[in-house]
Amino acid sequence: MLFFALFLLAILVQFLNYWWIIGPLSFLTAFILGKHAKKAFWYGFIANGLVWLAAILIKIHDSNTTLMSRVSQMFFLPHWSSLIVIAVLIGGLVCGAGAFAGYLTYQLMQKKAKL
Amino acid sequence: MKLLKAVLAIELIMGLIFLLTTRFGNIPPLGDVLNPATGFWNNAELESQSKKIVVQVHKTNKPVTVQYDLSAIPHIFGSNDYDIYFGQGYVTARDRLWQMDMQSRTAAGRMSEVQGEQGLDRDEYYARIGLLYAAEKSLALMQKDSTMKIVLDAYSDGVNAYIEELTPSRYPVEYKLMKFAPEKWTPLKSVLIFKLMAETLSSGANDFQMSSALKKFGPEMTADLYPDLPFSSEPIMPAHTNWLFSPVSLPEIPVNKLSVAAADLDIKRKPEGIGSNNWVVNGKKTKNGFPLLANDPHLGLTLPSVWYQLQMASPSVNVYGVSIPGIPCVFVGFNNHIAWGLTNSGADVRDWYRIRFRDPSKNEYWYNDKWNFVSKRVQKIVIRGQKPFYDTISYTLHGPIARKSGPWEKLDDEDNAVIAYALRWTTLEASEDITTFYLLNRALSFGDFQQALGFFCSPAQNFIFADIKNNIAIATGGKFPLRYKDQGKFLLDGGAPVEDWNGWIPSLHNPSSKNPEQGYLSSANQIPVDSCYPYYLGWEFGSSERALRINSWLSHTNKATVDSMQALQNDTYSTLSASMLPVLLATLDTTFGKPYKYALNELNNWDYHYDQGSIGATIFNLWWDILYKAIWSDKVNKRNQSLKWPSRDRTQRLLLMEGNSLWFDNSQTPQKETRRLLINESFVKAVDSLTARFGVDLVKWNWGNSRQCRIPHIGGIDAFGSGPFSAGGAANTVNALTEDFGPSWRMVVELGTPVKAYGIFPGGESGNPGSQFYDNFIRDWKGGRLQPLLFLQSEHDFADSARFTLTIK
């Protein structure tokens, strides 16, 4: 459930101008739907990582690689494909960390509510 | 524990987002750049391209049709002025928005706004030389003319129509790397970019160094080291031109001239040996019986390119050529009747006045025997991530105090006075330079050409002209102050009215030549006139080497063709080497062993061409450099002060005509150096240095290997530049390519019906480093090839073979 919700949100964010919104959104989603801290992180990581990977591949499938080569050179990377790896890691990390924090906050609130 | 975990996790996600969306120094915001929604992936150019694009802007009177040819050059067709300049603004922004933005910010002193503190020095420099104020005044003047108002407004509206279309994902990639957004374009920005170009071409000044030299050497020696007239030259206007006007009276030379030593000030100095070429031959000297016109302006080579090629046509104009991104009109080009080109003039249009302020408040300065108030302008410099900086610029009647404290302002020991320097410069005048290009684009005849030049102010240019009626001409365009001889060669006294600029040389008295008997005209930044010309224009012009070569070629040609003009543009023959090398070789001792013998052998067999594979070029070049420094360095390099180096031309005269001159002796050594000793020593040093750098295998010494060129990105991103690469040419050859400076546009126009033209620039039409049209011209440009320029007579001429058609409705 959490995974699919995050996955859907990650897709929606592709149509917005602020990519990092996925951070707070995954926080909220895991706050509501999260069941386990580690799982929340990995679901977030995989959901957004996959969406980023797919979105990048769709965007570049019909384009020449000149710009990617130049940007990878700018970051001192050996090949433009490493940019995709780094992008996917960034996307995964932000969504995963958001979900992780969301679930931990939920847990904390639970504890406080019980008290 | 749970609280701690949760807090840490929240901090982690917030920290991550902060890190990934923030630019640290030159490190771009990684998340912003790499995310798929708005990141750089969206800037990669698609392989497939739709054939028809329609944009709805509802601003133009009728639809504007833009045919993009196979090199992605736009050909704009519109029904009136507003529509075609709207189109020009739109297509230029589509290709070059970030570049235009950077240039206008630079001129306005607004780089810190996007760069942070590292842009501050540059901003202060531009704020203080007063480009913004000058642009405001010039815009106000141009807007009084209803036509120019339409042109400037339409261009601006076109740029804005494109900006309004953009979403962050489509911002040019540099915006994403620097993390800022395009802002609304204004006509002021266009004028600012023009003033920036004027600054690039006319901001060097050696007045301070010359005053120091005068103080050190005295008037006679100064005149000997830095002569007003070159030793070897052919002026731009044919010698002994009979000037038909009666000159207006000139100001008298003041009796008490200022003699001061200036500190070694941080001002831009006038560089030597760079510039541009243009020439024209009339129909008697060409194969097809019509004039041929050629132009290659030399500028700092950049990516995106300095120039943007385009055609613009409406019922009242049909013009093709190169424009400067951000400014309406075509700058160098042709229409169905005329062609024109530009080279920079070295005329002195920039003087420095020494100002004495009453006290450190610097509110009053001494002029005309009384204290006068300055007027102040406060310029706000916004600094990204910091509080803004307010810079107060004081204007004297001469101009702005163009540099802030430091060595520029010092307390006079005698009283409480403060000394500073004010800048008088034609670029700071309210001017209508863009009008010149508007009129040139439409010119039908020499009369129209002359009328257009009447509006030109700065930077002073040599405009070359040809028309289909077999007229050829060249004229120096610009406003030139009426001055006494050598006024402005040294610092001027800002307190003495006799040192003021006294009005202007009437523009019809500017140097010009039309249809001379010789059948050709040319300019290569050299001195424009000989001593028959009645006005003083300056003393320091480009050296003559390129001009001599071009004139010698043109005088011998009788059947010139586009190919021969192209060959001349690519010519690497060095007249400097041809005149100096035999003399240097004759002075060498004869007892050299290896590797000197091999080097000598190369020099003896060298054809004086700076070709890529030439070994002689490398050896001579270094030998000359070392010899030049050996002669002058002890005279000009002092602990606290560096004086102006005497010119190459002066050095040639010394070596050829003044063998026993005392200038050869290095005053810092006990022994007496002679011409022979310096020539021999510098040869040995040159060969030793090349052996140390490349080894004993002389093949590796070739010019292409020893001198590498590159075309840097204007934002300093190496990966977006081009090179290093090997190429022929040198500063003193017609093909004046140096490391990152040289022919920024080569054009040859064959007048006739129809007019045919060829051109190339080192870059491409697109400013997007991801586009195949970003650097696609470089290969041909390096190879010295020109491309035929597609000059359409109607939008339907090639609609089917266009790469794509853009319709702006």
Coordinates of N, CA, C and O in Angstrom, one line a residue, chain B residues 672-731:
Chain B
K672 N 78.0 45.9 -21.0 CA 77.2 46.7 -22.0 C 76.7 45.7 -23.1 O 77.4 45.0 -23.8
E673 N 75.3 45.6 -23.1 CA 74.7 44.7 -24.1 C 74.6 45.4 -25.4 O 74.4 46.6 -25.5
T674 N 74.8 44.6 -26.5 CA 74.6 45.2 -27.8 C 73.6 44.5 -28.6 O 73.1 43.4 -28.1
R675 N 73.2 45.0 -29.7 CA 72.2 44.4 -30.6 C 72.7 43.0 -30.9 O 71.9 42.0 -30.8
R676 N 73.9 42.8 -31.3 CA 74.4 41.5 -31.7 C 74.3 40.5 -30.5 O 73.8 39.4 -30.7
L677 N 74.7 41.0 -29.4 CA 74.7 40.1 -28.2 C 73.3 39.6 -27.9 O 73.0 38.4 -27.7
L678 N 72.3 40.6 -27.9 CA 70.9 40.2 -27.5 C 70.3 39.3 -28.5 O 69.6 38.3 -28.2
I679 N 70.6 39.5 -29.8 CA 70.1 38.6 -30.8 C 70.6 37.2 -30.7 O 69.9 36.2 -30.7
N680 N 71.9 37.1 -30.4 CA 72.5 35.8 -30.2 C 72.0 35.1 -29.0 O 71.7 33.9 -29.0
E681 N 72.0 35.8 -27.9 CA 71.6 35.2 -26.6 C 70.1 34.8 -26.7 O 69.8 33.7 -26.2
S682 N 69.3 35.6 -27.3 CA 67.9 35.2 -27.3 C 67.6 34.0 -28.2 O 66.8 33.2 -27.9
F683 N 68.4 33.9 -29.3 CA 68.3 32.7 -30.1 C 68.7 31.4 -29.3 O 67.9 30.4 -29.3
V684 N 69.8 31.5 -28.6 CA 70.2 30.3 -27.8 C 69.1 30.0 -26.7 O 68.7 28.8 -26.6
K685 N 68.6 31.0 -26.1 CA 67.6 30.8 -25.1 C 66.3 30.2 -25.7 O 65.7 29.3 -25.1
A686 N 65.9 30.7 -26.9 CA 64.7 30.1 -27.5 C 64.9 28.7 -27.8 O 64.0 27.8 -27.5
V687 N 66.0 28.3 -28.4 CA 66.2 26.9 -28.8 C 66.3 26.0 -27.5 O 65.8 25.0 -27.4
D688 N 67.0 26.6 -26.5 CA 67.1 25.8 -25.2 C 65.7 25.5 -24.6 O 65.4 24.5 -24.2
S689 N 64.9 26.6 -24.7 CA 63.6 26.5 -24.1 C 62.7 25.5 -24.8 O 62.0 24.6 -24.2
L690 N 62.8 25.5 -26.2 CA 62.0 24.6 -27.0 C 62.6 23.1 -26.8 O 61.8 22.2 -26.8
T691 N 63.9 23.0 -26.7 CA 64.5 21.6 -26.5 C 64.0 21.1 -25.1 O 63.6 19.9 -25.0
A692 N 63.9 22.0 -24.1 CA 63.5 21.5 -22.8 C 62.0 21.1 -22.8 O 61.6 20.2 -22.2
R693 N 61.3 21.9 -23.6 CA 59.8 21.6 -23.6 C 59.4 20.4 -24.5 O 58.6 19.6 -24.2
F694 N 60.0 20.3 -25.7 CA 59.6 19.3 -26.6 C 60.6 18.2 -27.0 O 60.3 17.3 -27.7
G695 N 61.8 18.4 -26.5 CA 62.9 17.4 -26.8 C 63.6 17.8 -28.1 O 63.3 18.8 -28.6
V696 N 64.5 16.9 -28.5 CA 65.3 17.3 -29.6 C 64.7 16.9 -31.0 O 65.2 17.3 -32.0
D697 N 63.6 16.2 -31.0 CA 62.9 15.9 -32.2 C 62.1 17.1 -32.7 O 61.1 17.5 -32.1
L698 N 62.7 17.8 -33.7 CA 62.1 19.1 -34.1 C 60.7 19.0 -34.7 O 60.0 20.0 -34.6
V699 N 60.3 17.8 -35.1 CA 58.9 17.7 -35.6 C 57.9 18.1 -34.5 O 56.9 18.7 -34.8
K700 N 58.2 17.8 -33.3 CA 57.3 18.1 -32.2 C 57.2 19.7 -31.9 O 56.4 20.1 -31.1
W701 N 58.1 20.4 -32.5 CA 58.2 21.8 -32.3 C 57.1 22.5 -33.2 O 57.1 23.8 -33.1
N702 N 56.4 21.8 -34.0 CA 55.6 22.5 -34.9 C 54.6 23.5 -34.3 O 54.2 23.3 -33.1
W703 N 54.2 24.5 -35.0 CA 53.4 25.6 -34.5 C 52.1 25.1 -33.9 O 51.7 25.5 -32.8
G704 N 51.4 24.1 -34.5 CA 50.2 23.6 -34.0 C 50.3 23.0 -32.7 O 49.4 23.0 -31.8
N705 N 51.4 22.3 -32.5 CA 51.7 21.6 -31.2 C 52.1 22.6 -30.1 O 51.7 22.5 -29.0
S706 N 52.9 23.6 -30.5 CA 53.5 24.5 -29.5 C 52.5 25.5 -29.0 O 52.5 26.1 -28.0
R707 N 51.5 25.8 -29.9 CA 50.5 26.9 -29.6 C 49.1 26.2 -29.8 O 48.7 26.0 -30.9
Q708 N 48.5 25.9 -28.7 CA 47.2 25.3 -28.7 C 46.1 26.4 -28.5 O 46.3 27.4 -27.8
C709 N 45.0 26.2 -29.2 CA 43.9 27.1 -29.2 C 42.7 26.5 -28.5 O 42.5 25.3 -28.4
R710 N 41.8 27.3 -28.0 CA 40.6 26.8 -27.4 C 39.5 27.9 -27.5 O 39.7 29.1 -27.7
I711 N 38.2 27.4 -27.5 CA 37.1 28.3 -27.5 C 36.3 28.1 -26.2 O 35.6 27.1 -26.0
P712 N 36.6 29.0 -25.2 CA 36.0 28.7 -23.9 C 34.5 29.1 -23.8 O 34.0 29.9 -24.6
H713 N 33.8 28.5 -22.9 CA 32.4 28.8 -22.6 C 32.3 30.1 -21.8 O 33.2 30.4 -21.0
I714 N 31.3 30.9 -22.1 CA 31.3 32.3 -21.5 C 31.1 32.2 -20.0 O 31.4 33.1 -19.2
G715 N 30.5 31.1 -19.5 CA 30.3 30.9 -18.1 C 31.5 30.2 -17.4 O 31.4 29.9 -16.2
G716 N 32.5 30.0 -18.1 CA 33.7 29.3 -17.6 C 33.6 27.8 -17.3 O 34.4 27.3 -16.5
I717 N 32.6 27.2 -17.9 CA 32.4 25.8 -17.7 C 33.2 25.0 -18.8 O 32.9 25.1 -20.0
D718 N 34.3 24.5 -18.4 CA 35.3 23.9 -19.4 C 34.6 22.8 -20.3 O 34.8 22.8 -21.5
A719 N 33.7 22.0 -19.7 CA 33.0 21.0 -20.5 C 32.1 21.5 -21.5 O 31.7 20.8 -22.4
F720 N 31.7 22.8 -21.4 CA 30.9 23.4 -22.4 C 31.7 24.2 -23.5 O 31.1 24.9 -24.3
G721 N 33.0 24.2 -23.4 CA 33.9 24.8 -24.3 C 34.3 23.9 -25.4 O 33.9 22.7 -25.5
S722 N 35.3 24.3 -26.2 CA 35.8 23.5 -27.3 C 37.3 23.6 -27.3 O 37.9 24.6 -27.0
G723 N 38.0 22.5 -27.5 CA 39.4 22.5 -27.6 C 40.0 21.8 -26.4 O 39.3 21.3 -25.6
P724 N 41.3 21.8 -26.2 CA 42.3 22.5 -27.1 C 42.5 21.9 -28.4 O 42.2 20.7 -28.6
F725 N 42.8 22.7 -29.4 CA 43.1 22.2 -30.8 C 44.3 22.9 -31.4 O 44.6 24.0 -30.9
S726 N 44.8 22.3 -32.4 CA 45.9 22.9 -33.2 C 45.4 23.7 -34.4 O 44.5 23.2 -35.0
A727 N 46.0 24.8 -34.6 CA 45.6 25.6 -35.8 C 46.7 26.5 -36.2 O 47.6 26.8 -35.4
G728 N 46.7 26.9 -37.5 CA 47.6 27.9 -38.0 C 47.2 29.3 -37.6 O 46.1 29.5 -37.1
G729 N 48.0 30.3 -38.0 CA 47.7 31.7 -37.8 C 48.3 32.2 -36.5 O 48.7 31.5 -35.6
A730 N 48.5 33.5 -36.5 CA 49.0 34.2 -35.3 C 48.6 35.7 -35.3 O 48.0 36.1 -36.3
A731 N 48.8 36.4 -34.2 CA 48.3 37.7 -34.1 C 48.7 38.6 -35.2 O 48.0 39.5 -35.6

